[in-house]
Coordinates of C-alpha atoms in Angstrom, one line a residue:
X22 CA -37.3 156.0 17.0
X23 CA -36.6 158.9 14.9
X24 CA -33.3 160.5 13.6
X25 CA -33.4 163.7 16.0
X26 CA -34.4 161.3 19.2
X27 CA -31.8 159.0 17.8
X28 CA -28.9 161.3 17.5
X29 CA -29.4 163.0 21.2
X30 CA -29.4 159.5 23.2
X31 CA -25.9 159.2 21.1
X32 CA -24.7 162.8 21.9
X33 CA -25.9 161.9 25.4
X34 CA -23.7 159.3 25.7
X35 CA -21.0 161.8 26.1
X36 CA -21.6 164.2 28.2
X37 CA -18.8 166.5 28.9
X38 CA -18.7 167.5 24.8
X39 CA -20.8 170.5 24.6
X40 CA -19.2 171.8 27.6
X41 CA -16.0 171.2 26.0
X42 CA -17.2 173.3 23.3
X43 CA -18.0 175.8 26.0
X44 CA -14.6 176.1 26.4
X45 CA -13.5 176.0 23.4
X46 CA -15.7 179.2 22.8
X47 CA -14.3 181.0 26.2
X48 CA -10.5 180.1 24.8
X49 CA -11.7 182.4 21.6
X50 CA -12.9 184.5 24.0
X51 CA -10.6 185.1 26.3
X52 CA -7.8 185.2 23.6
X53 CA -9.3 188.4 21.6
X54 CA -10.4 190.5 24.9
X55 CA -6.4 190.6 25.3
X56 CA -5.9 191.1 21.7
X57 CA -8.0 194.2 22.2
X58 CA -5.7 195.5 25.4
X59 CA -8.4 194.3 27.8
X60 CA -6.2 191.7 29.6
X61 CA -2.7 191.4 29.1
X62 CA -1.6 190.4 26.1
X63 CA 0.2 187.3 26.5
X64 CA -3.3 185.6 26.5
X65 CA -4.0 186.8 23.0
X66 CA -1.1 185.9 21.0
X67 CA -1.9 182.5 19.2
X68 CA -3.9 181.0 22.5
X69 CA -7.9 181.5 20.5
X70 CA -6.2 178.9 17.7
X71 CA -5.7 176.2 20.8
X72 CA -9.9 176.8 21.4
X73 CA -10.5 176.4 17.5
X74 CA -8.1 173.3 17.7
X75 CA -10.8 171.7 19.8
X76 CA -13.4 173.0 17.8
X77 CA -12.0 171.1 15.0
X78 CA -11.2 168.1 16.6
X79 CA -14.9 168.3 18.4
X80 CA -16.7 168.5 14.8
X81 CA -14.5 165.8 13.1
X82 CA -15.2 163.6 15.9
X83 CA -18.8 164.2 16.4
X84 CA -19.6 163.6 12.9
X85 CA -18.0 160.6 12.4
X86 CA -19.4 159.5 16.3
X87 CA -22.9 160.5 14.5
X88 CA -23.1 159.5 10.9
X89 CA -20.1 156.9 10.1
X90 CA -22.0 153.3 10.7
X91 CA -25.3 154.6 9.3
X92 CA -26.0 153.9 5.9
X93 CA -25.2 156.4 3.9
X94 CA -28.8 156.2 1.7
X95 CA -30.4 159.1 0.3
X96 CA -32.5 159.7 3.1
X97 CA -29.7 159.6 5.7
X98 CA -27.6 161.7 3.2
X99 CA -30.2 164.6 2.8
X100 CA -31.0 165.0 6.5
X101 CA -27.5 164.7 7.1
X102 CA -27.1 167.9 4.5
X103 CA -29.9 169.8 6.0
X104 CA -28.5 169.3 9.8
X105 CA -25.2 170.3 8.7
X106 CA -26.3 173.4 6.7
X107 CA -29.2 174.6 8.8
X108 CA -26.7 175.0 11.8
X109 CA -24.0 176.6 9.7
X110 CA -24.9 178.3 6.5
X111 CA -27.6 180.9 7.7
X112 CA -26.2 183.0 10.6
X113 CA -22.7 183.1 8.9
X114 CA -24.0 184.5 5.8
X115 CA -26.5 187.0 7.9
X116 CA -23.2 188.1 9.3
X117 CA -21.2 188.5 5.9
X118 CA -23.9 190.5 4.5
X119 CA -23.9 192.5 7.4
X120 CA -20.6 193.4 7.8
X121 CA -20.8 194.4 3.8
X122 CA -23.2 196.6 4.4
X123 CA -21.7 198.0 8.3
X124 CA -18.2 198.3 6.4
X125 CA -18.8 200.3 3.5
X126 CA -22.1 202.5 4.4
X127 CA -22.0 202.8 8.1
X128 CA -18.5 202.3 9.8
X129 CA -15.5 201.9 7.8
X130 CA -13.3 200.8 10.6
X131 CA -15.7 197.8 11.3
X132 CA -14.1 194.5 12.1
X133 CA -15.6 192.4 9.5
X134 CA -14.2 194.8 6.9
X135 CA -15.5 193.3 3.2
X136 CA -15.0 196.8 0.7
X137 CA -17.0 196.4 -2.0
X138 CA -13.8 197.0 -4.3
X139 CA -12.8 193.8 -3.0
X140 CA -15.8 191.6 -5.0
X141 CA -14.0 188.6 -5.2
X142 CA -13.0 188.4 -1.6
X143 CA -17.1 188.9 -1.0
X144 CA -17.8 186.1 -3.2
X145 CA -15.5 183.7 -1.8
X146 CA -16.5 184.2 1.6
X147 CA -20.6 183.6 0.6
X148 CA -19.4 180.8 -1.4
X149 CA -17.8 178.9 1.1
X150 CA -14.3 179.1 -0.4
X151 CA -12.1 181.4 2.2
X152 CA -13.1 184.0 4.7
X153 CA -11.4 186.7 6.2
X154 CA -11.0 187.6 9.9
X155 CA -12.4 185.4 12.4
X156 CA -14.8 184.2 10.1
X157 CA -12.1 182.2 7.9
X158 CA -13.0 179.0 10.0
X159 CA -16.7 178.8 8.5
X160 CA -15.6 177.7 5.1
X161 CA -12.8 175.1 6.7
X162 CA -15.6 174.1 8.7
X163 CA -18.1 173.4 5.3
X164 CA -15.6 172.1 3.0
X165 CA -14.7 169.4 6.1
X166 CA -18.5 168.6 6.0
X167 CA -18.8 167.9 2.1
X168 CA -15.3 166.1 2.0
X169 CA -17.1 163.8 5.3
X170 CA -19.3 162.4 2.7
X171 CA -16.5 161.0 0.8
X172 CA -15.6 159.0 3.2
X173 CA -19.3 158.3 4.5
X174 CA -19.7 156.6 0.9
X175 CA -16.2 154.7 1.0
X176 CA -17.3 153.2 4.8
X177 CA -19.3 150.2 3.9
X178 CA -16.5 149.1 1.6
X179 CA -13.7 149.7 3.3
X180 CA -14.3 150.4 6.1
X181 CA -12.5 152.5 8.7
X182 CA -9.2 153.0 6.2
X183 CA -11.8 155.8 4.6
X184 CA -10.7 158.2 6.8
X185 CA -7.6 157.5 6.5
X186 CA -7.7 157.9 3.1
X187 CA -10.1 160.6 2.7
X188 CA -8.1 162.6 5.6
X189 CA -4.0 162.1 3.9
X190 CA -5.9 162.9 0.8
X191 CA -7.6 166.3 1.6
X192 CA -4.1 167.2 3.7
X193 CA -1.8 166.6 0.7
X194 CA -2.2 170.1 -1.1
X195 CA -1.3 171.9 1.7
X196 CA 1.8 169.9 2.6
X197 CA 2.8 170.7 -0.9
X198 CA 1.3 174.4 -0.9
X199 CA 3.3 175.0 2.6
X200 CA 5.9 173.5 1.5
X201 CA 6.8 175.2 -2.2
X202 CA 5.3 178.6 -1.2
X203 CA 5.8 178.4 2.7
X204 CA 2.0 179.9 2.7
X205 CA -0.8 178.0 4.4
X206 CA -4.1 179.4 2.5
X207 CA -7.2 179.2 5.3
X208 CA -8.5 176.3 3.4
X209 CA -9.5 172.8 4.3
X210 CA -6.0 171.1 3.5
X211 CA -4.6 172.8 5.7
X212 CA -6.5 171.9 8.7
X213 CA -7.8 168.9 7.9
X214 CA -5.6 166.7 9.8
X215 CA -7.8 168.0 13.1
X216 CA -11.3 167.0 11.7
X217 CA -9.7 163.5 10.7
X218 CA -7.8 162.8 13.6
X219 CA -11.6 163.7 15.7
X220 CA -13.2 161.4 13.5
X221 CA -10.8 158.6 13.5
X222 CA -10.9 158.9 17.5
X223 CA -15.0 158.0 16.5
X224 CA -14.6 155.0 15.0
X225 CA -11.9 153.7 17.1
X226 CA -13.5 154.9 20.3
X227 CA -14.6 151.3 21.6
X228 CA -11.2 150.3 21.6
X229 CA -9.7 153.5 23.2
X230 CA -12.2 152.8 26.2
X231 CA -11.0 149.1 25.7
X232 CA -7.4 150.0 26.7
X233 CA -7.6 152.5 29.4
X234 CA -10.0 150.8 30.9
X235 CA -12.9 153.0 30.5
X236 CA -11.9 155.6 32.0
X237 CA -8.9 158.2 32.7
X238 CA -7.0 158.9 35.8
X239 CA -9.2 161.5 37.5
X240 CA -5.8 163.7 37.8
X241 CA -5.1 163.3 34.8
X242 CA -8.3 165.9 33.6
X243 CA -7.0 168.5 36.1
X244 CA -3.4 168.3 34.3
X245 CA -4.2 167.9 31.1
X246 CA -6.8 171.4 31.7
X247 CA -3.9 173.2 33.8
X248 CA -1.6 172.6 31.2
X249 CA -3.8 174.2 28.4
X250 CA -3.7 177.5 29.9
X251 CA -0.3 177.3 31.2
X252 CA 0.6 176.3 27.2
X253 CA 0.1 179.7 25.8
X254 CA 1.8 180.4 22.5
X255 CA 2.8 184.1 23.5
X256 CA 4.3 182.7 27.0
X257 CA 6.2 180.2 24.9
X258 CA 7.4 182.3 22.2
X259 CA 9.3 184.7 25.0
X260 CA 10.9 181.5 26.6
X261 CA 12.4 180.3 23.5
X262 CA 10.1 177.3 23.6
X263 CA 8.2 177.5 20.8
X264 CA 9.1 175.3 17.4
X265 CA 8.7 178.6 15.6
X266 CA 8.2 181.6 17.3
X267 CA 6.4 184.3 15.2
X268 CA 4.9 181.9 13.2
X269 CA 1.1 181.3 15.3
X270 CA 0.0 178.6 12.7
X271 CA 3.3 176.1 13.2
X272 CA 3.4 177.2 17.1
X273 CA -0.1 176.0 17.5
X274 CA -1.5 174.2 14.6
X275 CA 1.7 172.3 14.0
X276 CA 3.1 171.4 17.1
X277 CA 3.5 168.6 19.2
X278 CA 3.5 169.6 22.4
X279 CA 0.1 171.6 22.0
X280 CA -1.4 168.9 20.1
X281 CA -0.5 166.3 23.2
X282 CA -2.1 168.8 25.4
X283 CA -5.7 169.2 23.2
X284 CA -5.6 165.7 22.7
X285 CA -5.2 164.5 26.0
X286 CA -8.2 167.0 27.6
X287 CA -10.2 165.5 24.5
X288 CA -9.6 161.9 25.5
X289 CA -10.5 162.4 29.0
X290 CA -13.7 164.2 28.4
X291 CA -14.6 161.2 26.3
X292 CA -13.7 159.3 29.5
X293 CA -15.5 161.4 31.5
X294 CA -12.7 162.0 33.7
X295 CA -14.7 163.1 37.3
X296 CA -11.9 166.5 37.9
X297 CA -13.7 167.7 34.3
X298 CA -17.1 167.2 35.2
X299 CA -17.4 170.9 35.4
X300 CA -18.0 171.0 31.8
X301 CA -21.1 168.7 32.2
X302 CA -22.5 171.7 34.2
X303 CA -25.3 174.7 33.2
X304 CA -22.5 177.3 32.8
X305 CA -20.4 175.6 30.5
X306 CA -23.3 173.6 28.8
X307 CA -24.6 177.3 28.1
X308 CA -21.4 178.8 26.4
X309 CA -21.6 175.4 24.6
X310 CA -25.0 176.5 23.4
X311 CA -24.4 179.6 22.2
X312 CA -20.7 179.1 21.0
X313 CA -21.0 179.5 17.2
X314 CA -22.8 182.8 17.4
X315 CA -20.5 183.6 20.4
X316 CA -17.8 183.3 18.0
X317 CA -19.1 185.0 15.2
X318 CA -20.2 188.3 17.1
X319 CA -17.9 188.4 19.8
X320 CA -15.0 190.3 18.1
X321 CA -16.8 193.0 16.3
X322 CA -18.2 193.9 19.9
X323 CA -14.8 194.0 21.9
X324 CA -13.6 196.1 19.6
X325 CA -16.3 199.1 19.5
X326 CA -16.2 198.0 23.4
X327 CA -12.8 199.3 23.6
X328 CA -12.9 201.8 21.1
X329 CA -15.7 203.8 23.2
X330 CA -16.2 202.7 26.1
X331 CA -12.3 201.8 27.0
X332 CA -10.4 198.6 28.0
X333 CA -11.0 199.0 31.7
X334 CA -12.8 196.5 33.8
X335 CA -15.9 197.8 33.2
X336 CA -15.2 197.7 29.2
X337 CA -14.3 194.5 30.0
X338 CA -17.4 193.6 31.2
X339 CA -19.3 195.2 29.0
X340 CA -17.8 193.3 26.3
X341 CA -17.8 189.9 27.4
X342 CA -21.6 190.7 28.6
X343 CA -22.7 191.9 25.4
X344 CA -21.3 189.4 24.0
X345 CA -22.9 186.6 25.3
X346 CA -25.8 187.9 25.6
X347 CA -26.3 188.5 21.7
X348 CA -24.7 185.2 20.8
X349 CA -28.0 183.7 23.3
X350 CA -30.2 186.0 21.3
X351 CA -29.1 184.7 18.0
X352 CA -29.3 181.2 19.4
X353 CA -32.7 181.8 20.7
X354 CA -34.6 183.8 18.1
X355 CA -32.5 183.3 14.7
X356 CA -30.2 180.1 14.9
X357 CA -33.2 177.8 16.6
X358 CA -35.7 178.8 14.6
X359 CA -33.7 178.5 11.5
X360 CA -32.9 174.8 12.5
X361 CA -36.4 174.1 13.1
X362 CA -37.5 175.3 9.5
X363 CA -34.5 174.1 7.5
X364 CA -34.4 170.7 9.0
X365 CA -37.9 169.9 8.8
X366 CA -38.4 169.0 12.7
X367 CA -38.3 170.3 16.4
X368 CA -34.8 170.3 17.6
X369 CA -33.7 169.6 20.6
X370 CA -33.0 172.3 22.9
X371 CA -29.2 171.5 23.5
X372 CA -29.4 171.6 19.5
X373 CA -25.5 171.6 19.0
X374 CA -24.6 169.2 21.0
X375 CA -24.3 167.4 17.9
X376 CA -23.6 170.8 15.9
X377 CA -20.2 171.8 16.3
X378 CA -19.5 175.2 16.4
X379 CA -16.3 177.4 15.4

């Protein structure tokens, strides 16, 4: 059997992922059309962190779920590599190159701002090192995948206690950083708790389904999805219920309460909990699709939406529209393609269900 048929009867397994990741992307979504004035803006403060909280959380576990019991040879190694950078590396760095070029020679007041007086922040962002704006996640999300291969390597000799170690390991700068400096840099460390605690999910998985049974509640799903919209940092922050209101990274990323909430709709989608079923369907399976370059592109066109068009309804619609339509272009013409060429192979046509997107 080959790797690529291999790796889509295991992603099959698990159906209700890429439309988890469909709405991980609609989170993003949904969060910056209010940040733009398009819906009100209680949805925007802090909520698009709780869809990249899943979108951590999805690629930590889906690597691990993929790659952890295989031996990690050379062969598995480099097409693990060439997966890993042919879904990732090529549309983010068409997109910094052409917000350099958009920001400084055709509209200054472009989202994606990189001034060339700024070199160094440039450099960092094509070297994988720290991005600005939305894009910031891109480099968490490459750094996760080389520090995976750490603990890939440490596996077969010790076994599941790699990620464990690997994961307190890579956190442990910025529990110091955040701690001396009270700054969290957009860096690995700092969110590398969510791709371990996905990944440790992987490897314990057998035993998860072991003591619930093999399944969730079916109301569970339904409360666990309620409460993730009802959750909303902004909404929290005004009813004195947040752990520290004005700060969006300890209000999301750092607390409990949101954490239960993206944990438990995690769980039951790996349960296939029949009240989420939804996300096994074309819709969501579509956003799922499309969602990296749905996140990438999105922002830059709400904006000029709202700028010229307004933040009515129909600028609403026009921005959500475009949106998804050019995140299925890029998906169908540039990212699939790409994939095809980089890895060497035909991918499948539901290519990221295995490719977690930010």
């Amino acid at each position: 059997m080959s790797q690529g048929v291999e790796e889509r009867k295991q992603s099959a397994q698990i159906p209700l992922l890429t439309g988890l990741r469909g709405l991980a992307a609609s989170i993003v979504l949904f969060s910056h059309t209010a940040i733009v004035g398009m819906l009100p803006r209680v949805f925007g403060h802090g909520f698009g962190q709780v869809g990249v909280m899943i979108f951590f959380v999805l690629s930590g576990f889906l690597m691990s779920y993929l790659y952890i019991r295989r031996e990690p040879n050379k062969k598995n190694v480099s097409s693990y590599i060439r997966a890993r950078i042919g879904r990732v590396v090529p549309l983010y760095l068409i997109v910094v190159l052409i917000s350099v070029v958009v920001s400084n020679f055709v509209y200054g007041q472009f989202r994606y701002s990189l001034p060339l007086d700024q070199i160094g922040q440039i450099l960092q962002a094509i070297l994988f090192i720290q991005a600005p704006w939305e894009l910031w996640t891109i480099p968490v999300e490459v750094q996760f995948y080389a520090v995976f291969v750490i603990a890939w390597l440490l596996y077969p000799k010790v076994g599941k206690a790699s990620l464990f170690i690997v994961g307190a390991i890579a956190s442990l700068p910025a529990v110091v950083y955040l701690g001396v400096y009270q700054e969290k840099p957009s860096i690995l460390p700092t969110y590398a708790f969510a791709f371990f605690l996905g990944a440790i999910t992987a490897v314990f998985l057998p035993q998860i389904k072991s003591r619930l049974g093999g399944r969730c509640p079916s109301l569970l799903g339904a409360v666990f999805l309620v409460l993730l919209f009802l959750n909303l940092p902004a909404l929290r922050d005004g009813m004195h219920l947040s752990i520290s209101p004005g700060s969006v990274y300890i209000s999301t990323w750092l607390d409990p309460a949101t954490w239960f909430i993206v944990y438990g709709l995690f769980i039951c989608c790996l349960m296939e909990t029949s009240t989420l079923a939804m996300f096994d369907s074309k819709p969501f399976i579509f956003l799922g699709n499309i969602s990296y370059g749905l996140y990438l592109l999105h922002f830059p066109i709400l904006e000029l939406t709202a700028r010229y068009i307004g933040t009515s309804p129909v600028g609403l619609l026009v921005g959500v529209a475009g949106s998804i339509v050019l995140a299925w272009m890029s998906y169908r013409y540039f990212e699939v393609p790409v994939m095809k060429i980089i890895r060497g192979r035909r991918p499948s046509r539901i290519i990221d269900t295995d490719e977690p997107a930010t």
